[in-house]
PDB file of C-alpha atoms in Angstrom:
ATOM      1  CA  MET A   1      16.518 -26.315  13.134  1.00  0.00           C
ATOM      2  CA  ALA A   2      16.822 -27.369   9.497  1.00  0.00           C
ATOM      3  CA  LYS A   3      16.204 -24.671   6.919  1.00  0.00           C
ATOM      4  CA  LYS A   4      13.224 -25.113   4.648  1.00  0.00           C
ATOM      5  CA  LYS A   5      13.929 -25.286   0.976  1.00  0.00           C
ATOM      6  CA  PRO A   6      12.175 -22.486  -0.933  1.00  0.00           C
ATOM      7  CA  ALA A   7       9.351 -23.521  -3.212  1.00  0.00           C
ATOM      8  CA  SER A   8       9.796 -23.043  -6.944  1.00  0.00           C
ATOM      9  CA  LYS A   9       7.378 -20.154  -6.782  1.00  0.00           C
ATOM     10  CA  ARG A  10       6.791 -18.046  -3.710  1.00  0.00           C
ATOM     11  CA  PRO A  11       4.276 -15.290  -3.007  1.00  0.00           C
ATOM     12  CA  MET A  12       5.343 -11.824  -3.940  1.00  0.00           C
ATOM     13  CA  PRO A  13       3.978  -9.607  -1.194  1.00  0.00           C
ATOM     14  CA  ALA A  14       3.261  -5.972  -1.945  1.00  0.00           C
ATOM     15  CA  GLU A  15       5.221  -4.777   1.077  1.00  0.00           C
ATOM     16  CA  PRO A  16       3.662  -5.462   4.446  1.00  0.00           C
ATOM     17  CA  ALA A  17       4.068  -2.369   6.564  1.00  0.00           C
ATOM     18  CA  ALA A  18       5.031  -4.398   9.615  1.00  0.00           C
ATOM     19  CA  ALA A  19       8.262  -5.690   8.051  1.00  0.00           C
ATOM     20  CA  ALA A  20      11.496  -4.029   9.108  1.00  0.00           C
ATOM     21  CA  GLU A  21      12.873  -1.744   6.409  1.00  0.00           C
ATOM     22  CA  LYS A  22      16.575  -0.975   6.322  1.00  0.00           C
ATOM     23  CA  THR A  23      18.038   2.197   4.898  1.00  0.00           C
ATOM     24  CA  ARG A  24      18.895   1.613   1.254  1.00  0.00           C
ATOM     25  CA  LYS A  25      19.626   3.650  -1.801  1.00  0.00           C
ATOM     26  CA  PRO A  26      16.722   3.907  -4.255  1.00  0.00           C
ATOM     27  CA  ARG A  27      17.123   1.991  -7.496  1.00  0.00           C
ATOM     28  CA  GLY A  28      15.654   3.098 -10.782  1.00  0.00           C
ATOM     29  CA  GLY A  29      14.625   6.564 -11.838  1.00  0.00           C
ATOM     30  CA  ARG A  30      12.835   9.130  -9.782  1.00  0.00           C
ATOM     31  CA  PHE A  31       9.234   9.940 -10.445  1.00  0.00           C
ATOM     32  CA  VAL A  32       8.858  10.196 -14.222  1.00  0.00           C
ATOM     33  CA  LEU A  33       5.257  11.167 -14.575  1.00  0.00           C
ATOM     34  CA  SER A  34       2.618  11.488 -17.255  1.00  0.00           C
ATOM     35  CA  GLY A  35       0.639  14.580 -18.066  1.00  0.00           C
ATOM     36  CA  GLY A  36      -2.614  15.519 -16.413  1.00  0.00           C
ATOM     37  CA  PRO A  37      -3.324  17.686 -13.388  1.00  0.00           C
ATOM     38  CA  GLY A  38      -0.714  17.867 -10.672  1.00  0.00           C
ATOM     39  CA  LEU A  39      -1.231  16.960  -7.037  1.00  0.00           C
ATOM     40  CA  GLN A  40      -0.238  20.293  -5.502  1.00  0.00           C
ATOM     41  CA  GLY A  41      -2.156  20.863  -2.277  1.00  0.00           C
ATOM     42  CA  GLN A  42      -4.058  17.578  -2.394  1.00  0.00           C
ATOM     43  CA  VAL A  43      -4.570  15.723   0.876  1.00  0.00           C
ATOM     44  CA  ALA A  44      -3.233  12.157   0.780  1.00  0.00           C
ATOM     45  CA  VAL A  45      -3.484   9.487   3.480  1.00  0.00           C
ATOM     46  CA  VAL A  46      -1.007   6.595   3.211  1.00  0.00           C
ATOM     47  CA  THR A  47      -1.375   3.625   5.549  1.00  0.00           C
ATOM     48  CA  GLY A  48       1.857   1.776   6.141  1.00  0.00           C
ATOM     49  CA  GLY A  49       3.530   4.839   4.671  1.00  0.00           C
ATOM     50  CA  ASN A  50       6.567   4.645   6.888  1.00  0.00           C
ATOM     51  CA  ARG A  51       8.577   2.076   4.901  1.00  0.00           C
ATOM     52  CA  GLY A  52       8.886   0.115   1.672  1.00  0.00           C
ATOM     53  CA  ILE A  53       6.344   0.693  -1.077  1.00  0.00           C
ATOM     54  CA  GLY A  54       4.249   2.855   1.224  1.00  0.00           C
ATOM     55  CA  LEU A  55       7.115   5.227   1.917  1.00  0.00           C
ATOM     56  CA  ALA A  56       8.045   5.360  -1.774  1.00  0.00           C
ATOM     57  CA  ILE A  57       4.464   6.303  -2.693  1.00  0.00           C
ATOM     58  CA  ALA A  58       4.280   8.824   0.149  1.00  0.00           C
ATOM     59  CA  GLU A  59       7.523  10.453  -0.983  1.00  0.00           C
ATOM     60  CA  ALA A  60       6.307  10.581  -4.577  1.00  0.00           C
ATOM     61  CA  LEU A  61       3.117  12.293  -3.409  1.00  0.00           C
ATOM     62  CA  ALA A  62       5.125  14.805  -1.383  1.00  0.00           C
ATOM     63  CA  ALA A  63       7.366  15.460  -4.380  1.00  0.00           C
ATOM     64  CA  GLU A  64       4.211  16.285  -6.343  1.00  0.00           C
ATOM     65  CA  GLY A  65       3.161  18.845  -3.751  1.00  0.00           C
ATOM     66  CA  ALA A  66       0.623  16.803  -1.795  1.00  0.00           C
ATOM     67  CA  LYS A  67      -0.035  17.134   1.920  1.00  0.00           C
ATOM     68  CA  VAL A  68       0.705  13.650   3.240  1.00  0.00           C
ATOM     69  CA  ILE A  69      -0.680  11.914   6.310  1.00  0.00           C
ATOM     70  CA  LEU A  70       1.360   8.854   7.316  1.00  0.00           C
ATOM     71  CA  PHE A  71      -0.416   6.146   9.323  1.00  0.00           C
ATOM     72  CA  GLY A  72       1.508   3.301  10.921  1.00  0.00           C
ATOM     73  CA  ARG A  73       2.335   1.421  14.106  1.00  0.00           C
ATOM     74  CA  ASP A  74       6.094   1.980  14.315  1.00  0.00           C
ATOM     75  CA  ARG A  75       6.806   5.336  15.951  1.00  0.00           C
ATOM     76  CA  ALA A  76      10.493   5.403  15.021  1.00  0.00           C
ATOM     77  CA  ALA A  77       9.748   4.528  11.396  1.00  0.00           C
ATOM     78  CA  LEU A  78       7.099   7.257  11.295  1.00  0.00           C
ATOM     79  CA  ARG A  79       9.640   9.803  12.533  1.00  0.00           C
ATOM     80  CA  HIS A  80      12.108   8.720   9.859  1.00  0.00           C
ATOM     81  CA  ALA A  81       9.481   8.871   7.111  1.00  0.00           C
ATOM     82  CA  THR A  82       8.376  12.311   8.274  1.00  0.00           C
ATOM     83  CA  THR A  83      11.952  13.548   7.983  1.00  0.00           C
ATOM     84  CA  VAL A  84      12.216  12.120   4.465  1.00  0.00           C
ATOM     85  CA  LEU A  85       9.003  13.797   3.308  1.00  0.00           C
ATOM     86  CA  SER A  86       9.581  17.121   5.061  1.00  0.00           C
ATOM     87  CA  LYS A  87      12.379  18.052   2.665  1.00  0.00           C
ATOM     88  CA  TYR A  88       9.741  18.737  -0.010  1.00  0.00           C
ATOM     89  CA  GLY A  89       8.328  21.627   2.008  1.00  0.00           C
ATOM     90  CA  ASN A  90       4.727  20.429   2.219  1.00  0.00           C
ATOM     91  CA  PRO A  91       2.752  19.559   5.365  1.00  0.00           C
ATOM     92  CA  VAL A  92       3.432  16.038   6.685  1.00  0.00           C
ATOM     93  CA  LEU A  93       1.347  14.569   9.491  1.00  0.00           C
ATOM     94  CA  PRO A  94       2.500  11.306  11.121  1.00  0.00           C
ATOM     95  CA  VAL A  95      -0.245   9.433  12.987  1.00  0.00           C
ATOM     96  CA  GLU A  96       0.512   6.363  15.061  1.00  0.00           C
ATOM     97  CA  GLY A  97      -2.194   3.717  14.880  1.00  0.00           C
ATOM     98  CA  ASP A  98      -3.358   0.307  13.708  1.00  0.00           C
ATOM     99  CA  VAL A  99      -5.603  -0.346  10.693  1.00  0.00           C
ATOM    100  CA  THR A 100      -7.094  -3.381  12.420  1.00  0.00           C
ATOM    101  CA  GLN A 101      -8.545  -1.247  15.220  1.00  0.00           C
ATOM    102  CA  GLU A 102     -11.750   0.568  14.280  1.00  0.00           C
ATOM    103  CA  ILE A 103     -11.315   3.220  16.966  1.00  0.00           C
ATOM    104  CA  SER A 104      -7.788   3.942  15.707  1.00  0.00           C
ATOM    105  CA  VAL A 105      -8.954   4.347  12.104  1.00  0.00           C
ATOM    106  CA  ILE A 106     -11.855   6.591  13.130  1.00  0.00           C
ATOM    107  CA  ALA A 107      -9.463   8.760  15.150  1.00  0.00           C
ATOM    108  CA  LEU A 108      -7.119   9.026  12.153  1.00  0.00           C
ATOM    109  CA  PHE A 109      -9.744  10.375   9.800  1.00  0.00           C
ATOM    110  CA  GLU A 110     -11.242  12.634  12.449  1.00  0.00           C
ATOM    111  CA  GLU A 111      -7.804  14.212  12.802  1.00  0.00           C
ATOM    112  CA  VAL A 112      -7.545  14.527   9.012  1.00  0.00           C
ATOM    113  CA  ARG A 113     -10.981  16.166   8.913  1.00  0.00           C
ATOM    114  CA  ARG A 114     -10.013  18.585  11.671  1.00  0.00           C
ATOM    115  CA  ARG A 115      -6.674  19.528  10.111  1.00  0.00           C
ATOM    116  CA  PHE A 116      -7.436  19.448   6.387  1.00  0.00           C
ATOM    117  CA  GLY A 117     -11.196  19.084   5.949  1.00  0.00           C
ATOM    118  CA  ARG A 118     -11.065  16.456   3.216  1.00  0.00           C
ATOM    119  CA  VAL A 119      -9.300  13.444   1.702  1.00  0.00           C
ATOM    120  CA  ASP A 120      -8.284  13.589  -1.962  1.00  0.00           C
ATOM    121  CA  ILE A 121      -6.152  10.435  -2.082  1.00  0.00           C
ATOM    122  CA  LEU A 122      -6.204   7.301   0.061  1.00  0.00           C
ATOM    123  CA  ILE A 123      -3.432   4.725  -0.327  1.00  0.00           C
ATOM    124  CA  ASN A 124      -4.278   1.508   1.525  1.00  0.00           C
ATOM    125  CA  ASN A 125      -0.834  -0.027   1.805  1.00  0.00           C
ATOM    126  CA  ALA A 126      -0.634  -1.516   5.310  1.00  0.00           C
ATOM    127  CA  GLY A 127      -0.367  -5.290   5.304  1.00  0.00           C
ATOM    128  CA  ILE A 128       1.348  -8.407   6.587  1.00  0.00           C
ATOM    129  CA  ALA A 129       2.449 -11.606   4.838  1.00  0.00           C
ATOM    130  CA  PRO A 130       2.977 -14.596   7.119  1.00  0.00           C
ATOM    131  CA  SER A 131       4.422 -17.763   5.633  1.00  0.00           C
ATOM    132  CA  GLY A 132       3.346 -21.314   6.414  1.00  0.00           C
ATOM    133  CA  THR A 133       1.300 -24.231   5.203  1.00  0.00           C
ATOM    134  CA  VAL A 134      -2.376 -24.514   6.084  1.00  0.00           C
ATOM    135  CA  ALA A 135      -1.512 -27.182   8.652  1.00  0.00           C
ATOM    136  CA  GLU A 136       1.067 -24.874  10.257  1.00  0.00           C
ATOM    137  CA  THR A 137      -1.097 -21.746  10.345  1.00  0.00           C
ATOM    138  CA  HIS A 138      -2.533 -20.898  13.756  1.00  0.00           C
ATOM    139  CA  LEU A 139      -5.981 -19.342  13.922  1.00  0.00           C
ATOM    140  CA  ASP A 140      -4.648 -16.140  15.466  1.00  0.00           C
ATOM    141  CA  VAL A 141      -2.231 -15.714  12.533  1.00  0.00           C
ATOM    142  CA  TRP A 142      -5.060 -16.333  10.063  1.00  0.00           C
ATOM    143  CA  ARG A 143      -7.297 -13.779  11.767  1.00  0.00           C
ATOM    144  CA  LYS A 144      -4.545 -11.179  12.106  1.00  0.00           C
ATOM    145  CA  THR A 145      -3.733 -11.486   8.401  1.00  0.00           C
ATOM    146  CA  LEU A 146      -7.339 -11.015   7.304  1.00  0.00           C
ATOM    147  CA  ASP A 147      -7.870  -8.251   9.862  1.00  0.00           C
ATOM    148  CA  THR A 148      -4.866  -6.336   8.526  1.00  0.00           C
ATOM    149  CA  ASN A 149      -5.050  -6.943   4.787  1.00  0.00           C
ATOM    150  CA  LEU A 150      -8.817  -7.087   4.263  1.00  0.00           C
ATOM    151  CA  THR A 151     -10.677  -5.599   7.219  1.00  0.00           C
ATOM    152  CA  GLY A 152      -8.118  -2.808   7.596  1.00  0.00           C
ATOM    153  CA  THR A 153      -8.684  -1.803   3.980  1.00  0.00           C
ATOM    154  CA  PHE A 154     -12.449  -1.828   4.546  1.00  0.00           C
ATOM    155  CA  LEU A 155     -12.200   0.269   7.723  1.00  0.00           C
ATOM    156  CA  CYS A 156     -10.014   2.917   6.081  1.00  0.00           C
ATOM    157  CA  CYS A 157     -12.188   3.164   2.974  1.00  0.00           C
ATOM    158  CA  ARG A 158     -15.359   3.435   5.033  1.00  0.00           C
ATOM    159  CA  ALA A 159     -13.898   6.166   7.248  1.00  0.00           C
ATOM    160  CA  ALA A 160     -12.422   8.127   4.334  1.00  0.00           C
ATOM    161  CA  LEU A 161     -15.449   8.169   2.031  1.00  0.00           C
ATOM    162  CA  PRO A 162     -17.389  10.886   3.917  1.00  0.00           C
ATOM    163  CA  LEU A 163     -14.376  13.170   3.408  1.00  0.00           C
ATOM    164  CA  MET A 164     -14.105  12.464  -0.327  1.00  0.00           C
ATOM    165  CA  LYS A 165     -15.671  14.308  -3.243  1.00  0.00           C
ATOM    166  CA  ALA A 166     -15.725  13.789  -6.998  1.00  0.00           C
ATOM    167  CA  GLY A 167     -12.184  13.417  -8.303  1.00  0.00           C
ATOM    168  CA  ALA A 168     -10.880  11.699  -5.175  1.00  0.00           C
ATOM    169  CA  THR A 169      -8.901   8.480  -5.591  1.00  0.00           C
ATOM    170  CA  ILE A 170      -8.499   5.308  -3.546  1.00  0.00           C
ATOM    171  CA  VAL A 171      -5.560   2.992  -4.298  1.00  0.00           C
ATOM    172  CA  ASN A 172      -5.595  -0.433  -2.645  1.00  0.00           C
ATOM    173  CA  ASN A 173      -2.183  -2.103  -2.667  1.00  0.00           C
ATOM    174  CA  LEU A 174      -3.188  -5.730  -3.175  1.00  0.00           C
ATOM    175  CA  SER A 175      -0.116  -7.492  -4.630  1.00  0.00           C
ATOM    176  CA  ILE A 176      -0.234  -9.758  -7.665  1.00  0.00           C
ATOM    177  CA  VAL A 177      -1.150 -12.451  -5.137  1.00  0.00           C
ATOM    178  CA  ALA A 178      -4.707 -11.082  -5.338  1.00  0.00           C
ATOM    179  CA  GLU A 179      -4.940 -12.826  -8.726  1.00  0.00           C
ATOM    180  CA  MET A 180      -2.693 -15.826  -8.106  1.00  0.00           C
ATOM    181  CA  ALA A 181      -2.182 -18.582  -5.556  1.00  0.00           C
ATOM    182  CA  PHE A 182       1.018 -19.838  -3.985  1.00  0.00           C
ATOM    183  CA  PRO A 183       1.783 -22.592  -1.489  1.00  0.00           C
ATOM    184  CA  LYS A 184       2.656 -21.780   2.114  1.00  0.00           C
ATOM    185  CA  ALA A 185       0.762 -18.487   1.999  1.00  0.00           C
ATOM    186  CA  SER A 186      -2.902 -19.422   2.391  1.00  0.00           C
ATOM    187  CA  ALA A 187      -3.794 -16.620   4.806  1.00  0.00           C
ATOM    188  CA  TYR A 188      -2.050 -13.996   2.681  1.00  0.00           C
ATOM    189  CA  VAL A 189      -3.572 -15.292  -0.564  1.00  0.00           C
ATOM    190  CA  ALA A 190      -7.068 -15.447   0.940  1.00  0.00           C
ATOM    191  CA  SER A 191      -6.808 -11.928   2.353  1.00  0.00           C
ATOM    192  CA  LYS A 192      -5.631 -10.455  -0.939  1.00  0.00           C
ATOM    193  CA  HIS A 193      -8.229 -12.287  -3.030  1.00  0.00           C
ATOM    194  CA  GLY A 194     -10.854 -10.937  -0.670  1.00  0.00           C
ATOM    195  CA  ALA A 195      -9.419  -7.427  -0.863  1.00  0.00           C
ATOM    196  CA  LEU A 196      -9.563  -7.524  -4.668  1.00  0.00           C
ATOM    197  CA  GLY A 197     -13.231  -8.499  -4.553  1.00  0.00           C
ATOM    198  CA  PHE A 198     -13.872  -5.714  -2.054  1.00  0.00           C
ATOM    199  CA  THR A 199     -12.062  -3.230  -4.295  1.00  0.00           C
ATOM    200  CA  LYS A 200     -14.206  -4.146  -7.301  1.00  0.00           C
ATOM    201  CA  ALA A 201     -17.428  -3.867  -5.301  1.00  0.00           C
ATOM    202  CA  LEU A 202     -16.380  -0.526  -3.823  1.00  0.00           C
ATOM    203  CA  ARG A 203     -15.550   0.837  -7.274  1.00  0.00           C
ATOM    204  CA  MET A 204     -19.045   0.023  -8.488  1.00  0.00           C
ATOM    205  CA  GLU A 205     -20.595   1.701  -5.444  1.00  0.00           C
ATOM    206  CA  VAL A 206     -18.740   5.021  -5.667  1.00  0.00           C
ATOM    207  CA  GLN A 207     -18.093   5.521  -9.375  1.00  0.00           C
ATOM    208  CA  GLY A 208     -21.370   7.424  -9.681  1.00  0.00           C
ATOM    209  CA  GLN A 209     -19.975   9.939  -7.189  1.00  0.00           C
ATOM    210  CA  GLY A 210     -16.883  10.464  -9.333  1.00  0.00           C
ATOM    211  CA  ILE A 211     -14.594   8.690  -6.862  1.00  0.00           C
ATOM    212  CA  ARG A 212     -11.961   6.481  -8.473  1.00  0.00           C
ATOM    213  CA  VAL A 213     -10.862   3.136  -7.019  1.00  0.00           C
ATOM    214  CA  ILE A 214      -7.636   1.532  -8.236  1.00  0.00           C
ATOM    215  CA  ALA A 215      -6.321  -1.959  -7.538  1.00  0.00           C
ATOM    216  CA  LEU A 216      -2.513  -2.055  -7.381  1.00  0.00           C
ATOM    217  CA  LEU A 217      -1.280  -5.511  -8.378  1.00  0.00           C
ATOM    218  CA  ALA A 218       2.498  -5.527  -8.009  1.00  0.00           C
ATOM    219  CA  GLY A 219       4.866  -8.433  -8.395  1.00  0.00           C
ATOM    220  CA  ALA A 220       8.084  -8.845  -6.427  1.00  0.00           C
ATOM    221  CA  VAL A 221       9.420  -5.574  -5.030  1.00  0.00           C
ATOM    222  CA  GLU A 222      12.803  -5.297  -3.334  1.00  0.00           C
ATOM    223  CA  THR A 223      12.085  -4.584   0.319  1.00  0.00           C
ATOM    224  CA  ASP A 224      13.294  -6.094   3.564  1.00  0.00           C
ATOM    225  CA  ILE A 225      10.192  -8.278   3.876  1.00  0.00           C
ATOM    226  CA  TRP A 226      12.180 -10.871   1.956  1.00  0.00           C
ATOM    227  CA  ASP A 227      14.720 -11.151   4.812  1.00  0.00           C
ATOM    228  CA  GLN A 228      12.071 -13.010   6.789  1.00  0.00           C
ATOM    229  CA  PHE A 229       9.804 -14.333   4.069  1.00  0.00           C
ATOM    230  CA  TRP A 230      12.299 -15.809   1.601  1.00  0.00           C
ATOM    231  CA  PRO A 231      15.944 -14.905   2.346  1.00  0.00           C
ATOM    232  CA  GLU A 232      17.224 -16.677  -0.785  1.00  0.00           C
ATOM    233  CA  ALA A 233      14.906 -14.757  -3.122  1.00  0.00           C
ATOM    234  CA  PRO A 234      16.655 -13.394  -6.251  1.00  0.00           C
ATOM    235  CA  ARG A 235      16.489  -9.704  -5.393  1.00  0.00           C
ATOM    236  CA  GLU A 236      18.283  -8.673  -8.550  1.00  0.00           C
ATOM    237  CA  ARG A 237      15.113  -9.640 -10.430  1.00  0.00           C
ATOM    238  CA  MET A 238      12.828  -7.515  -8.267  1.00  0.00           C
ATOM    239  CA  MET A 239      11.430  -4.062  -8.904  1.00  0.00           C
ATOM    240  CA  ALA A 240      12.396  -1.004  -6.874  1.00  0.00           C
ATOM    241  CA  PRO A 241       9.680   0.531  -4.658  1.00  0.00           C
ATOM    242  CA  GLU A 242      10.197   3.816  -6.489  1.00  0.00           C
ATOM    243  CA  THR A 243       9.206   2.130  -9.762  1.00  0.00           C
ATOM    244  CA  VAL A 244       5.879   1.065  -8.289  1.00  0.00           C
ATOM    245  CA  ALA A 245       5.391   4.528  -6.795  1.00  0.00           C
ATOM    246  CA  ALA A 246       5.904   6.206 -10.166  1.00  0.00           C
ATOM    247  CA  VAL A 247       3.239   4.007 -11.759  1.00  0.00           C
ATOM    248  CA  VAL A 248       0.802   4.804  -8.952  1.00  0.00           C
ATOM    249  CA  ILE A 249       1.385   8.540  -9.303  1.00  0.00           C
ATOM    250  CA  ASN A 250       0.823   8.308 -13.043  1.00  0.00           C
ATOM    251  CA  ALA A 251      -2.558   6.673 -12.414  1.00  0.00           C
ATOM    252  CA  VAL A 252      -3.583   9.157  -9.728  1.00  0.00           C
ATOM    253  CA  ARG A 253      -2.605  12.122 -11.907  1.00  0.00           C
ATOM    254  CA  LEU A 254      -4.975  11.208 -14.711  1.00  0.00           C
ATOM    255  CA  PRO A 255      -7.868  13.621 -15.314  1.00  0.00           C
ATOM    256  CA  ALA A 256     -10.766  13.070 -12.924  1.00  0.00           C
ATOM    257  CA  ASN A 257     -13.024  11.776 -15.709  1.00  0.00           C
ATOM    258  CA  SER A 258     -10.800   8.725 -16.280  1.00  0.00           C
ATOM    259  CA  VAL A 259      -9.521   5.867 -14.154  1.00  0.00           C
ATOM    260  CA  VAL A 260      -7.027   3.045 -14.480  1.00  0.00           C
ATOM    261  CA  GLU A 261      -9.016   0.409 -12.621  1.00  0.00           C
ATOM    262  CA  GLU A 262      -6.102  -1.975 -12.182  1.00  0.00           C
ATOM    263  CA  VAL A 263      -2.388  -1.231 -12.163  1.00  0.00           C
ATOM    264  CA  ARG A 264      -0.566  -4.501 -12.845  1.00  0.00           C
ATOM    265  CA  ILE A 265       3.216  -4.253 -12.747  1.00  0.00           C
ATOM    266  CA  MET A 266       5.662  -7.155 -12.772  1.00  0.00           C
ATOM    267  CA  PRO A 267       9.412  -7.676 -13.009  1.00  0.00           C
ATOM    268  CA  THR A 268      10.448  -8.100 -16.629  1.00  0.00           C
ATOM    269  CA  THR A 269      11.445 -11.703 -15.923  1.00  0.00           C
ATOM    270  CA  GLY A 270       8.008 -12.511 -14.497  1.00  0.00           C
ATOM    271  CA  ALA A 271       7.147 -14.391 -11.323  1.00  0.00           C
ATOM    272  CA  LEU A 272      10.018 -15.521  -9.133  1.00  0.00           C
TER     273      LEU A 272
END
């Protein structure tokens, strides 16, 4: 089968949790953080927290003293992530499940309620990024993409809100694709545009309760998703997951009476 030539610009997914993540050494600095209150003892749920950006954010939260709940479909990856986070000495709870399944999401937050009684931080990171033209995209792929990237975010937010109080924070990992469009990624682009609209509406609904909602708009990040999505991508131009994690932690650590509504971070050289 002939290889497809990469387009001049390709989507820059913000790390789908379903992609295989190889062991690699972190690039960039560790978590250089701003002032503001720390996260010691806070309860943080990270979907897709077993690899890539999700794991980097989960580890940064653990390094800050948070109790981290990891939610993902890959049991082996969850075990590995739990080992990584456990070295910080704080509680780590791996939960196997699927953000597209309402019963699975409800069970997750019921377990969080039973174990910890609340949610202080929710990181909606789980996602997938199929590639293909509109003509090539099967309906089941389209539906799975929207179910994961958009409906999954909705289900997790809806289930978490009853456990949140003033000062709690929701971070939706949307990718810069939420603001841009690229060829051969219609399902991914549509799901992320929808998730950005959802994030804005949610923020307006809960800001009166003192709950903060942040849209994370990240450009190209060096993860193994590119092995399948665009093998020839110039990885030397990409950001490290730990860089994105540090920016997220900075935003979450701000005093409760302030919010960075959108975190937009790109490689210095811009779009690929």
